[in-house]
PDB file of C-alpha atoms in Angstrom:
ATOM      1  CA  MET F  20    -177.815 -49.378  36.362  1.00  0.00           C
ATOM      2  CA  GLU F  21    -178.133 -49.302  40.158  1.00  0.00           C
ATOM      3  CA  THR F  22    -174.191 -51.307  39.904  1.00  0.00           C
ATOM      4  CA  TRP F  23    -173.469 -47.843  37.016  1.00  0.00           C
ATOM      5  CA  ILE F  24    -174.257 -45.541  39.668  1.00  0.00           C
ATOM      6  CA  ASN F  25    -172.712 -47.277  43.165  1.00  0.00           C
ATOM      7  CA  GLY F  26    -169.542 -46.746  41.030  1.00  0.00           C
ATOM      8  CA  VAL F  27    -170.425 -43.618  39.715  1.00  0.00           C
ATOM      9  CA  LEU F  28    -170.593 -42.682  43.640  1.00  0.00           C
ATOM     10  CA  HIS F  29    -167.509 -44.797  44.486  1.00  0.00           C
ATOM     11  CA  ARG F  30    -165.454 -42.441  42.082  1.00  0.00           C
ATOM     12  CA  CYS F  31    -167.021 -39.381  43.190  1.00  0.00           C
ATOM     13  CA  THR F  32    -166.376 -40.248  46.827  1.00  0.00           C
ATOM     14  CA  HIS F  33    -162.646 -41.765  45.624  1.00  0.00           C
ATOM     15  CA  PHE F  34    -161.953 -38.117  44.200  1.00  0.00           C
ATOM     16  CA  ARG F  35    -163.636 -35.424  46.030  1.00  0.00           C
ATOM     17  CA  ASP F  36    -164.883 -34.400  43.386  1.00  0.00           C
ATOM     18  CA  ILE F  37    -167.644 -31.841  45.065  1.00  0.00           C
ATOM     19  CA  VAL F  38    -168.400 -30.212  42.126  1.00  0.00           C
ATOM     20  CA  HIS F  39    -169.116 -33.224  39.642  1.00  0.00           C
ATOM     21  CA  CYS F  40    -171.176 -35.459  42.488  1.00  0.00           C
ATOM     22  CA  GLY F  41    -173.047 -32.451  43.952  1.00  0.00           C
ATOM     23  CA  LEU F  42    -174.423 -32.227  39.952  1.00  0.00           C
ATOM     24  CA  PHE F  43    -174.923 -35.689  39.726  1.00  0.00           C
ATOM     25  CA  ILE F  44    -176.864 -36.402  42.622  1.00  0.00           C
ATOM     26  CA  GLY F  45    -179.168 -33.230  41.530  1.00  0.00           C
ATOM     27  CA  LEU F  46    -179.811 -35.158  38.105  1.00  0.00           C
ATOM     28  CA  LEU F  47    -180.624 -38.101  39.724  1.00  0.00           C
ATOM     29  CA  LEU F  48    -183.064 -36.492  42.244  1.00  0.00           C
ATOM     30  CA  GLY F  49    -184.806 -34.848  38.683  1.00  0.00           C
ATOM     31  CA  ILE F  50    -184.967 -37.631  37.731  1.00  0.00           C
ATOM     32  CA  TRP F  51    -186.422 -40.214  40.605  1.00  0.00           C
ATOM     33  CA  GLN F  52    -189.460 -36.813  41.618  1.00  0.00           C
ATOM     34  CA  VAL F  53    -190.254 -36.622  36.744  1.00  0.00           C
ATOM     35  CA  THR F  54    -190.567 -40.569  37.218  1.00  0.00           C
ATOM     36  CA  ALA F  55    -192.209 -40.740  40.948  1.00  0.00           C
ATOM     37  CA  LEU F  56    -195.921 -41.513  41.428  1.00  0.00           C
ATOM     38  CA  GLU F  57    -198.116 -39.252  41.491  1.00  0.00           C
ATOM     39  CA  MET F  58    -202.125 -39.506  43.273  1.00  0.00           C
ATOM     40  CA  SER F  59    -204.458 -36.325  42.043  1.00  0.00           C
ATOM     41  CA  VAL F  60    -207.966 -35.503  42.663  1.00  0.00           C
ATOM     42  CA  GLY F  61    -207.916 -33.175  40.526  1.00  0.00           C
ATOM     43  CA  LYS F  62    -207.509 -28.700  41.165  1.00  0.00           C
ATOM     44  CA  ILE F  63    -210.598 -28.295  43.562  1.00  0.00           C
ATOM     45  CA  PRO F  64    -209.939 -31.018  46.146  1.00  0.00           C
ATOM     46  CA  PHE F  65    -212.993 -29.933  47.919  1.00  0.00           C
ATOM     47  CA  ILE F  66    -216.843 -30.442  47.766  1.00  0.00           C
ATOM     48  CA  GLU F  67    -219.884 -29.425  49.049  1.00  0.00           C
ATOM     49  CA  ALA F  68    -223.415 -31.812  48.581  1.00  0.00           C
ATOM     50  CA  VAL F  69    -226.440 -32.121  49.936  1.00  0.00           C
ATOM     51  CA  ASN F  70    -227.918 -34.657  52.919  1.00  0.00           C
ATOM     52  CA  GLY F  71    -229.152 -37.597  51.341  1.00  0.00           C
ATOM     53  CA  SER F  72    -226.903 -37.488  47.721  1.00  0.00           C
ATOM     54  CA  THR F  73    -224.730 -39.367  45.635  1.00  0.00           C
ATOM     55  CA  VAL F  74    -221.482 -37.943  45.270  1.00  0.00           C
ATOM     56  CA  LEU F  75    -218.113 -38.498  43.449  1.00  0.00           C
ATOM     57  CA  LEU F  76    -215.064 -38.898  45.061  1.00  0.00           C
ATOM     58  CA  PRO F  77    -212.174 -38.198  42.282  1.00  0.00           C
ATOM     59  CA  CYS F  78    -208.430 -39.423  42.379  1.00  0.00           C
ATOM     60  CA  THR F  79    -206.762 -40.312  39.474  1.00  0.00           C
ATOM     61  CA  TYR F  80    -202.843 -42.289  39.408  1.00  0.00           C
ATOM     62  CA  ALA F  81    -200.302 -41.184  37.258  1.00  0.00           C
ATOM     63  CA  SER F  82    -196.116 -42.603  36.784  1.00  0.00           C
ATOM     64  CA  CYS F  83    -193.717 -41.931  33.563  1.00  0.00           C
ATOM     65  CA  ILE F  84    -192.395 -45.493  33.840  1.00  0.00           C
ATOM     66  CA  GLY F  85    -195.106 -47.478  34.716  1.00  0.00           C
ATOM     67  CA  ILE F  86    -197.053 -49.315  36.745  1.00  0.00           C
ATOM     68  CA  LYS F  87    -197.402 -53.241  38.316  1.00  0.00           C
ATOM     69  CA  ASN F  88    -198.909 -54.736  41.314  1.00  0.00           C
ATOM     70  CA  LEU F  89    -199.977 -51.217  42.237  1.00  0.00           C
ATOM     71  CA  TYR F  90    -201.212 -50.985  45.455  1.00  0.00           C
ATOM     72  CA  PHE F  91    -203.979 -47.438  45.804  1.00  0.00           C
ATOM     73  CA  ASN F  92    -206.381 -47.744  48.992  1.00  0.00           C
ATOM     74  CA  TRP F  93    -209.177 -44.539  50.009  1.00  0.00           C
ATOM     75  CA  GLN F  94    -209.081 -44.095  54.101  1.00  0.00           C
ATOM     76  CA  TYR F  95    -211.078 -41.637  56.047  1.00  0.00           C
ATOM     77  CA  ASP F  96    -210.249 -39.438  58.644  1.00  0.00           C
ATOM     78  CA  ASP F  97    -212.660 -40.136  61.936  1.00  0.00           C
ATOM     79  CA  ASN F  98    -211.345 -37.115  64.121  1.00  0.00           C
ATOM     80  CA  GLY F  99    -207.816 -38.302  63.468  1.00  0.00           C
ATOM     81  CA  THR F 100    -208.246 -41.921  63.214  1.00  0.00           C
ATOM     82  CA  MET F 101    -207.996 -43.628  59.509  1.00  0.00           C
ATOM     83  CA  GLU F 102    -210.272 -45.748  58.520  1.00  0.00           C
ATOM     84  CA  LYS F 103    -209.834 -47.830  55.378  1.00  0.00           C
ATOM     85  CA  VAL F 104    -212.348 -47.445  53.365  1.00  0.00           C
ATOM     86  CA  CYS F 105    -211.318 -49.693  50.328  1.00  0.00           C
ATOM     87  CA  GLU F 106    -208.473 -51.829  48.615  1.00  0.00           C
ATOM     88  CA  ALA F 107    -206.644 -53.209  45.629  1.00  0.00           C
ATOM     89  CA  VAL F 108    -203.458 -53.834  43.977  1.00  0.00           C
ATOM     90  CA  ILE F 109    -203.645 -53.306  40.019  1.00  0.00           C
ATOM     91  CA  PRO F 110    -201.348 -56.256  38.300  1.00  0.00           C
ATOM     92  CA  ASN F 111    -200.688 -54.293  35.752  1.00  0.00           C
ATOM     93  CA  GLU F 112    -202.359 -50.544  33.483  1.00  0.00           C
ATOM     94  CA  ASN F 113    -204.218 -54.118  31.452  1.00  0.00           C
ATOM     95  CA  MET F 114    -205.846 -55.742  33.997  1.00  0.00           C
ATOM     96  CA  GLU F 115    -208.824 -54.348  36.251  1.00  0.00           C
ATOM     97  CA  PRO F 116    -208.535 -54.476  40.083  1.00  0.00           C
ATOM     98  CA  HIS F 117    -210.171 -56.938  42.462  1.00  0.00           C
ATOM     99  CA  VAL F 118    -211.208 -53.819  44.387  1.00  0.00           C
ATOM    100  CA  ASN F 119    -211.813 -55.044  48.717  1.00  0.00           C
ATOM    101  CA  VAL F 120    -215.317 -52.506  49.674  1.00  0.00           C
ATOM    102  CA  PHE F 121    -214.672 -52.203  53.885  1.00  0.00           C
ATOM    103  CA  ARG F 122    -217.540 -49.238  54.286  1.00  0.00           C
ATOM    104  CA  GLU F 123    -221.250 -49.395  53.476  1.00  0.00           C
ATOM    105  CA  ARG F 124    -223.252 -47.110  50.407  1.00  0.00           C
ATOM    106  CA  VAL F 125    -218.945 -46.533  48.472  1.00  0.00           C
ATOM    107  CA  GLU F 126    -219.018 -48.138  45.579  1.00  0.00           C
ATOM    108  CA  PHE F 127    -215.436 -48.386  43.016  1.00  0.00           C
ATOM    109  CA  VAL F 128    -215.962 -46.708  39.892  1.00  0.00           C
ATOM    110  CA  GLY F 129    -212.329 -45.875  38.747  1.00  0.00           C
ATOM    111  CA  SER F 130    -210.213 -48.056  35.808  1.00  0.00           C
ATOM    112  CA  SER F 131    -207.325 -49.516  35.098  1.00  0.00           C
ATOM    113  CA  LYS F 132    -207.784 -47.780  31.901  1.00  0.00           C
ATOM    114  CA  THR F 133    -207.525 -44.390  32.998  1.00  0.00           C
ATOM    115  CA  SER F 134    -205.505 -44.726  35.604  1.00  0.00           C
ATOM    116  CA  ASN F 135    -208.533 -43.853  37.400  1.00  0.00           C
ATOM    117  CA  ILE F 136    -209.489 -45.336  41.320  1.00  0.00           C
ATOM    118  CA  SER F 137    -212.544 -43.049  42.284  1.00  0.00           C
ATOM    119  CA  ILE F 138    -215.303 -43.803  44.212  1.00  0.00           C
ATOM    120  CA  LEU F 139    -219.025 -42.652  44.853  1.00  0.00           C
ATOM    121  CA  LEU F 140    -220.603 -42.897  48.159  1.00  0.00           C
ATOM    122  CA  TRP F 141    -223.835 -43.160  47.400  1.00  0.00           C
ATOM    123  CA  ASN F 142    -226.963 -41.728  50.149  1.00  0.00           C
ATOM    124  CA  ILE F 143    -224.376 -39.355  51.876  1.00  0.00           C
ATOM    125  CA  THR F 144    -224.906 -38.510  55.377  1.00  0.00           C
ATOM    126  CA  PHE F 145    -223.381 -35.625  58.422  1.00  0.00           C
ATOM    127  CA  ASP F 146    -220.988 -38.889  59.504  1.00  0.00           C
ATOM    128  CA  ASP F 147    -219.569 -38.809  55.850  1.00  0.00           C
ATOM    129  CA  GLU F 148    -218.589 -35.727  56.025  1.00  0.00           C
ATOM    130  CA  GLY F 149    -214.658 -35.263  56.306  1.00  0.00           C
ATOM    131  CA  GLN F 150    -211.409 -35.540  54.830  1.00  0.00           C
ATOM    132  CA  TYR F 151    -210.778 -38.648  52.748  1.00  0.00           C
ATOM    133  CA  THR F 152    -207.092 -40.035  51.559  1.00  0.00           C
ATOM    134  CA  CYS F 153    -206.209 -41.648  48.197  1.00  0.00           C
ATOM    135  CA  TYR F 154    -202.960 -43.031  48.637  1.00  0.00           C
ATOM    136  CA  GLY F 155    -201.039 -45.102  46.124  1.00  0.00           C
ATOM    137  CA  ARG F 156    -197.240 -47.091  46.318  1.00  0.00           C
ATOM    138  CA  ASN F 157    -195.969 -48.204  43.432  1.00  0.00           C
ATOM    139  CA  PRO F 158    -193.590 -50.985  43.528  1.00  0.00           C
ATOM    140  CA  LYS F 159    -191.739 -50.447  40.150  1.00  0.00           C
ATOM    141  CA  GLU F 160    -190.825 -47.076  41.513  1.00  0.00           C
ATOM    142  CA  LYS F 161    -189.263 -49.081  44.619  1.00  0.00           C
ATOM    143  CA  GLY F 162    -192.566 -48.647  46.886  1.00  0.00           C
ATOM    144  CA  ARG F 163    -192.217 -44.795  46.268  1.00  0.00           C
ATOM    145  CA  ASN F 164    -196.186 -43.806  47.437  1.00  0.00           C
ATOM    146  CA  HIS F 165    -198.289 -40.473  47.572  1.00  0.00           C
ATOM    147  CA  SER F 166    -201.562 -39.631  48.712  1.00  0.00           C
ATOM    148  CA  ALA F 167    -203.755 -37.005  48.290  1.00  0.00           C
ATOM    149  CA  ILE F 168    -206.377 -35.165  50.163  1.00  0.00           C
ATOM    150  CA  PHE F 169    -210.194 -34.711  48.824  1.00  0.00           C
ATOM    151  CA  THR F 170    -212.996 -33.095  51.906  1.00  0.00           C
ATOM    152  CA  LEU F 171    -216.631 -33.643  51.969  1.00  0.00           C
ATOM    153  CA  ILE F 172    -218.993 -31.044  53.300  1.00  0.00           C
ATOM    154  CA  VAL F 173    -222.429 -32.180  53.807  1.00  0.00           C
ATOM    155  CA  VAL F 174    -225.279 -29.703  53.897  1.00  0.00           C
ATOM    156  CA  ASP F 175    -228.996 -29.499  54.226  1.00  0.00           C
ATOM    157  CA  LYS F 176    -229.276 -27.545  51.251  1.00  0.00           C
ATOM    158  CA  LEU F 177    -226.533 -25.029  49.091  1.00  0.00           C
ATOM    159  CA  ARG F 178    -226.288 -21.809  49.418  1.00  0.00           C
ATOM    160  CA  VAL F 179    -228.080 -19.092  47.212  1.00  0.00           C
ATOM    161  CA  VAL F 180    -225.666 -17.090  45.404  1.00  0.00           C
ATOM    162  CA  ASP F 181    -226.380 -13.892  45.530  1.00  0.00           C
ATOM    163  CA  ASN F 182    -225.825 -11.794  42.089  1.00  0.00           C
ATOM    164  CA  THR F 183    -226.332  -9.112  42.550  1.00  0.00           C
ATOM    165  CA  LEU F 184    -223.052  -7.581  42.289  1.00  0.00           C
ATOM    166  CA  THR F 185    -222.127  -8.968  39.235  1.00  0.00           C
ATOM    167  CA  LEU F 186    -225.249  -8.751  37.764  1.00  0.00           C
ATOM    168  CA  ILE F 187    -225.371  -4.669  39.182  1.00  0.00           C
ATOM    169  CA  ILE F 188    -221.546  -4.754  37.621  1.00  0.00           C
ATOM    170  CA  ALA F 189    -222.378  -6.293  34.311  1.00  0.00           C
ATOM    171  CA  ALA F 190    -225.326  -3.858  33.641  1.00  0.00           C
ATOM    172  CA  ALA F 191    -223.017  -1.345  34.300  1.00  0.00           C
ATOM    173  CA  VAL F 192    -219.825  -2.049  32.085  1.00  0.00           C
ATOM    174  CA  GLY F 193    -222.318  -2.872  29.327  1.00  0.00           C
ATOM    175  CA  GLY F 194    -223.744   0.767  29.773  1.00  0.00           C
ATOM    176  CA  SER F 195    -220.381   1.878  29.397  1.00  0.00           C
ATOM    177  CA  ILE F 196    -219.683   0.219  25.833  1.00  0.00           C
ATOM    178  CA  GLY F 197    -223.575   1.228  24.787  1.00  0.00           C
ATOM    179  CA  LEU F 198    -222.424   4.833  25.782  1.00  0.00           C
ATOM    180  CA  LEU F 199    -219.399   4.859  24.032  1.00  0.00           C
ATOM    181  CA  MET F 200    -220.407   3.712  21.041  1.00  0.00           C
ATOM    182  CA  ALA F 201    -223.500   6.653  20.674  1.00  0.00           C
ATOM    183  CA  PHE F 202    -220.904   8.561  21.165  1.00  0.00           C
ATOM    184  CA  MET F 203    -218.330   7.117  18.192  1.00  0.00           C
ATOM    185  CA  LEU F 204    -221.782   7.454  16.201  1.00  0.00           C
ATOM    186  CA  LEU F 205    -222.375  10.583  16.930  1.00  0.00           C
ATOM    187  CA  LYS F 206    -219.320  11.808  16.208  1.00  0.00           C
ATOM    188  CA  ASN F 207    -218.286   9.904  13.117  1.00  0.00           C
ATOM    189  CA  PHE F 208    -222.429  11.432  12.140  1.00  0.00           C
ATOM    190  CA  THR F 209    -220.506  14.628  13.437  1.00  0.00           C
ATOM    191  CA  LEU F 210    -217.675  15.106  11.263  1.00  0.00           C
ATOM    192  CA  TYR F 211    -220.061  13.313   8.034  1.00  0.00           C
ATOM    193  CA  VAL F 212    -221.763  16.918   7.969  1.00  0.00           C
ATOM    194  CA  LEU F 213    -218.997  19.209   7.979  1.00  0.00           C
ATOM    195  CA  ALA F 214    -217.099  17.824   5.734  1.00  0.00           C
ATOM    196  CA  LYS F 215    -220.470  17.219   4.065  1.00  0.00           C
ATOM    197  CA  ILE F 216    -220.720  21.444   4.247  1.00  0.00           C
ATOM    198  CA  GLU F 217    -217.267  22.288   3.879  1.00  0.00           C
ATOM    199  CA  GLU F 218    -217.607  20.511   0.398  1.00  0.00           C
ATOM    200  CA  LYS F 219    -220.343  22.487  -0.135  1.00  0.00           C
ATOM    201  CA  ASN F 220    -218.932  25.709   0.391  1.00  0.00           C
ATOM    202  CA  LYS F 221    -216.739  24.657  -1.352  1.00  0.00           C
ATOM    203  CA  GLU F 222    -218.532  24.250  -4.486  1.00  0.00           C
ATOM    204  CA  CYS F 223    -220.322  27.892  -3.357  1.00  0.00           C
ATOM    205  CA  LEU F 224    -217.211  29.908  -3.867  1.00  0.00           C
ATOM    206  CA  VAL F 225    -215.797  28.207  -6.792  1.00  0.00           C
ATOM    207  CA  SER F 226    -219.183  28.966  -8.770  1.00  0.00           C
ATOM    208  CA  SER F 227    -219.110  32.694  -7.309  1.00  0.00           C
ATOM    209  CA  SER F 228    -215.531  33.205  -7.927  1.00  0.00           C
ATOM    210  CA  GLY F 229    -216.547  32.209 -11.928  1.00  0.00           C
ATOM    211  CA  ILE F 230    -219.019  34.123 -12.063  1.00  0.00           C
ATOM    212  CA  ASP F 231    -216.921  37.295 -11.138  1.00  0.00           C
ATOM    213  CA  ASN F 232    -214.098  36.217 -13.695  1.00  0.00           C
ATOM    214  CA  THR F 233    -216.938  36.840 -15.973  1.00  0.00           C
ATOM    215  CA  GLU F 234    -218.620  40.007 -15.224  1.00  0.00           C
ATOM    216  CA  ASN F 235    -214.834  41.582 -15.047  1.00  0.00           C
ATOM    217  CA  GLY F 236    -214.418  39.512 -18.509  1.00  0.00           C
ATOM    218  CA  LEU F 237    -217.643  41.469 -20.047  1.00  0.00           C
ATOM    219  CA  SER F 238    -217.222  44.548 -18.867  1.00  0.00           C
ATOM    220  CA  GLY F 239    -213.433  44.931 -19.992  1.00  0.00           C
ATOM    221  CA  SER F 240    -214.325  44.003 -23.696  1.00  0.00           C
ATOM    222  CA  LYS F 241    -217.568  46.632 -23.539  1.00  0.00           C
ATOM    223  CA  ALA F 242    -215.231  49.748 -22.357  1.00  0.00           C
ATOM    224  CA  GLY F 243    -212.694  48.353 -26.138  1.00  0.00           C
ATOM    225  CA  SER F 244    -215.005  48.318 -27.741  1.00  0.00           C
ATOM    226  CA  LYS F 245    -216.454  51.403 -28.056  1.00  0.00           C
ATOM    227  CA  THR F 246    -214.629  54.204 -31.030  1.00  0.00           C
ATOM    228  CA  PRO F 247    -212.595  56.670 -30.198  1.00  0.00           C
ATOM    229  CA  LYS F 248    -214.364  60.442 -30.622  1.00  0.00           C
ATOM    230  CA  LYS F 249    -212.473  62.107 -33.832  1.00  0.00           C
ATOM    231  CA  ALA F 250    -211.523  65.523 -33.427  1.00  0.00           C
TER     232      ALA F 250
END
């Protein structure tokens, strides 16, 4: 693979084909980014926890071409000085690592089967607050490395969220929907009553028209039945 790449680059340099060389290098960079090792601490890279509780510091890794002798560690940023929390090497995807822990109240809870290298911090104190870096290096990707930062915030007690505004908005929205439904029901009922009244009026008009025609017919027949007087 490397020989082929070097040959293509040599030809690009020899013929000075800038366009094709640029496309080729861009393709290589794209493939490199896709297959590169990536460390992740999740969509929310921080947690707020109560003093004395136990917290999980999450971290997972991913690589499109797999891992071999993946080295990872957790580090704590102590005012600019990076202190190693734990470290290990994962030989391959089916072998669990032997993790060396350098800090008290730390437990490794990850597994290579799920690409997980998370740790637990037991009975946290205010001294544990700060940034923790999850670092990984994959020799299978020519030593490609990546890191992600997770922040721990330690508090005396969790803040109580004021939901008053949310309740007011929910009540207003619910009331508006209720009024709209009541209006629609009233509208439909009114239209129904008006339709019935109009239908009844039509029936009355038809009936009265028939009665008038009958009376006119009877009057005409009576007038026609009179015999003329003899002269």
